[in-house]
Amino acid sequence: MSLNLNDKKAVVAEVSAQVATAQTIVVAEYRGIQVGHLTQLRAKARAQGVYLRVLKNTLARRSVEGTQFASLADSMTGPLIYSISADAVAAAKVIADFAKTNDKLVITAGNYAGKSLDKAAVVALASIPSREVLISQLLGVMLAPVSGFARGLAALAAKKGEGAAPAEAAVEEAPAAA
């Protein structure tokens, strides 16, 4: 079904709004994938906050024109699905995880913060932990000295408590023996 001019302008405006807030765009060829599998991919993308859409390449080129993602226009050939996210890793992670289980989804290119990415770079970007995981790892590193100090104090208190307990027991036994 072809779109009229107003529909095309609406699609370009919608995608341009997503591109304006995006950090990462990943492009993959989806030729031969069953509709049910694409539906699963869309559900995963929605859960991760990733904008996922099959677009006409000319409309996608117009959407990225004049943005940091303009270099991606050269890679826009064939039946492509576009994964766009404001999170630096989410778009790559959704596509790469799905590509592991479905060999018909072929990652063709990507762009992170204005830098063009090939398939290997997209997969490498997808292997980076999510923002939440990185924050929890950072907090763990920051809390390690404090928790180590607290464990040391607890061990010292326990050691002093063990040394005091036999002395108190000997004092209590002495009057009972007399």
Coordinates of C-alpha atoms in Angstrom, one line a residue:
M1 CA 0.0 0.0 0.0
S2 CA 1.6 3.3 -1.1
L3 CA 1.4 6.4 1.0
N4 CA 0.2 9.7 -0.2
L5 CA 2.3 12.8 0.3
N6 CA 0.7 13.8 3.6
D7 CA 1.2 10.3 5.0
K8 CA 4.9 10.4 3.9
K9 CA 5.4 13.7 5.6
A10 CA 3.8 12.4 8.8
V11 CA 6.1 9.3 8.8
V12 CA 9.2 11.5 8.1
A13 CA 8.2 13.8 11.0
E14 CA 7.6 10.9 13.4
V15 CA 10.9 9.2 12.6
S16 CA 12.8 12.6 12.6
A17 CA 11.4 13.2 16.1
Q18 CA 12.8 9.8 17.2
V19 CA 16.1 10.5 15.5
A20 CA 16.4 13.9 17.2
T21 CA 16.5 12.3 20.7
A22 CA 18.5 9.1 19.6
Q23 CA 22.0 8.2 20.5
T24 CA 22.0 5.0 18.5
I25 CA 20.5 3.7 15.2
V26 CA 21.0 0.1 14.1
V27 CA 19.9 -1.1 10.6
A28 CA 19.2 -4.7 9.8
E29 CA 18.0 -6.7 6.9
Y30 CA 14.9 -8.7 7.7
R31 CA 14.3 -10.6 4.5
G32 CA 12.6 -14.0 5.1
I33 CA 11.6 -13.5 8.7
Q34 CA 8.1 -14.7 9.6
V35 CA 5.6 -12.2 10.8
G36 CA 5.3 -13.9 14.2
H37 CA 9.0 -13.5 14.8
L38 CA 8.9 -9.8 13.8
T39 CA 6.1 -9.4 16.3
Q40 CA 8.2 -10.9 19.0
L41 CA 11.1 -8.6 18.1
R42 CA 8.8 -5.5 18.3
A43 CA 7.6 -6.6 21.7
K44 CA 11.1 -6.9 23.0
A45 CA 12.0 -3.6 21.5
R46 CA 9.0 -1.9 23.1
A47 CA 9.9 -3.4 26.5
Q48 CA 13.5 -1.9 26.1
G49 CA 12.2 1.5 25.1
V50 CA 13.5 1.1 21.5
Y51 CA 11.7 2.5 18.5
L52 CA 11.6 -0.2 15.9
R53 CA 10.1 0.3 12.5
V54 CA 10.2 -1.0 8.9
L55 CA 10.5 2.0 6.6
K56 CA 10.9 2.9 3.0
N57 CA 14.6 3.7 2.6
T58 CA 13.9 7.1 1.0
L59 CA 11.8 8.2 4.0
A60 CA 14.5 7.0 6.3
R61 CA 17.1 8.9 4.4
R62 CA 15.0 12.1 4.7
S63 CA 14.6 11.5 8.4
V64 CA 18.3 11.4 9.1
E65 CA 19.2 14.1 6.7
G66 CA 21.1 16.9 8.4
T67 CA 21.6 14.9 11.6
Q68 CA 24.6 13.1 13.2
F69 CA 23.2 10.0 11.6
A70 CA 23.4 11.3 8.0
S71 CA 26.4 8.9 7.2
L72 CA 24.0 6.0 7.7
A73 CA 22.1 6.9 4.5
D74 CA 24.7 5.1 2.4
S75 CA 23.8 1.8 4.1
M76 CA 20.1 2.2 3.5
T77 CA 19.4 -0.3 0.7
G78 CA 17.2 -3.4 0.6
P79 CA 14.4 -4.4 3.0
L80 CA 15.5 -2.9 6.3
I81 CA 14.2 -2.6 9.8
Y82 CA 15.4 0.4 11.8
S83 CA 16.1 0.3 15.5
I84 CA 16.4 3.7 17.2
S85 CA 17.0 4.4 20.8
A86 CA 17.9 7.2 23.2
D87 CA 19.8 4.7 25.3
A88 CA 23.3 4.1 23.8
V89 CA 23.2 0.3 24.0
A90 CA 19.5 -0.7 23.8
A91 CA 19.0 -0.5 20.0
A92 CA 22.1 -2.6 19.4
K93 CA 21.2 -5.1 22.1
V94 CA 17.7 -5.7 20.9
I95 CA 18.8 -6.4 17.3
A96 CA 21.9 -8.4 18.2
D97 CA 20.0 -10.6 20.7
F98 CA 17.3 -11.3 18.2
A99 CA 19.9 -12.0 15.5
K100 CA 21.5 -14.7 17.7
T101 CA 18.3 -16.7 17.6
N102 CA 17.2 -15.9 14.1
D103 CA 19.9 -16.1 11.4
K104 CA 17.6 -14.3 8.8
L105 CA 18.0 -11.0 10.6
V106 CA 21.3 -9.6 9.3
I107 CA 22.8 -6.5 10.9
T108 CA 24.0 -4.3 8.1
A109 CA 25.1 -1.1 9.8
G110 CA 24.7 1.2 12.8
N111 CA 25.6 4.6 14.0
Y112 CA 26.4 5.6 17.6
A113 CA 26.7 9.4 18.4
G114 CA 27.6 10.2 14.8
K115 CA 30.2 7.4 14.4
S116 CA 29.4 4.8 11.7
L117 CA 29.4 1.2 12.9
D118 CA 29.8 -2.1 11.0
K119 CA 28.3 -5.4 12.1
A120 CA 31.2 -6.2 14.4
A121 CA 31.0 -2.8 16.1
V122 CA 27.2 -3.1 16.6
V123 CA 27.7 -6.6 18.2
A124 CA 30.5 -5.1 20.4
L125 CA 28.2 -2.2 21.4
A126 CA 25.4 -4.7 22.2
S127 CA 27.8 -6.6 24.6
I128 CA 28.1 -3.6 26.8
P129 CA 26.0 -4.0 30.0
S130 CA 22.9 -1.8 30.3
R131 CA 22.9 1.5 32.1
E132 CA 21.3 0.1 35.2
V133 CA 23.9 -2.7 35.4
L134 CA 26.7 -0.3 35.0
I135 CA 25.3 2.0 37.7
S136 CA 25.0 -1.0 40.1
Q137 CA 28.5 -2.1 39.4
L138 CA 29.8 1.4 40.0
L139 CA 27.9 1.5 43.3
G140 CA 29.3 -1.9 44.3
V141 CA 32.8 -0.6 43.7
M142 CA 32.1 2.6 45.7
L143 CA 30.7 0.7 48.6
A144 CA 33.4 -2.0 48.8
P145 CA 35.8 0.0 51.0
V146 CA 33.0 1.1 53.3
S147 CA 31.6 -2.4 53.7
G148 CA 35.2 -3.8 54.1
F149 CA 35.8 -1.3 56.9
A150 CA 32.4 -2.3 58.5
R151 CA 33.3 -6.0 58.4
G152 CA 36.7 -5.2 59.9
L153 CA 35.1 -3.3 62.8
A154 CA 32.6 -6.1 63.4
A155 CA 35.4 -8.7 63.4
L156 CA 37.4 -6.5 65.9
A157 CA 34.3 -6.2 68.1
A158 CA 33.7 -9.9 68.0
K159 CA 37.4 -10.6 68.9
K160 CA 37.2 -8.2 71.9
G161 CA 33.9 -9.7 72.9
E162 CA 35.5 -13.3 72.9
G163 CA 38.4 -12.2 75.0
A164 CA 36.1 -10.5 77.6
A165 CA 33.7 -13.4 77.9
P166 CA 36.1 -15.9 79.6
A167 CA 37.3 -13.3 82.1
E168 CA 33.7 -12.5 83.1
A169 CA 32.9 -16.2 83.4
A170 CA 35.9 -16.8 85.7
V171 CA 34.7 -14.0 88.0
E172 CA 31.2 -15.4 88.2
E173 CA 32.5 -18.9 89.0
A174 CA 34.8 -17.8 91.8
P175 CA 32.1 -16.6 94.2
A176 CA 30.0 -19.7 93.6
A177 CA 33.0 -21.9 94.5
A178 CA 33.5 -20.2 97.9

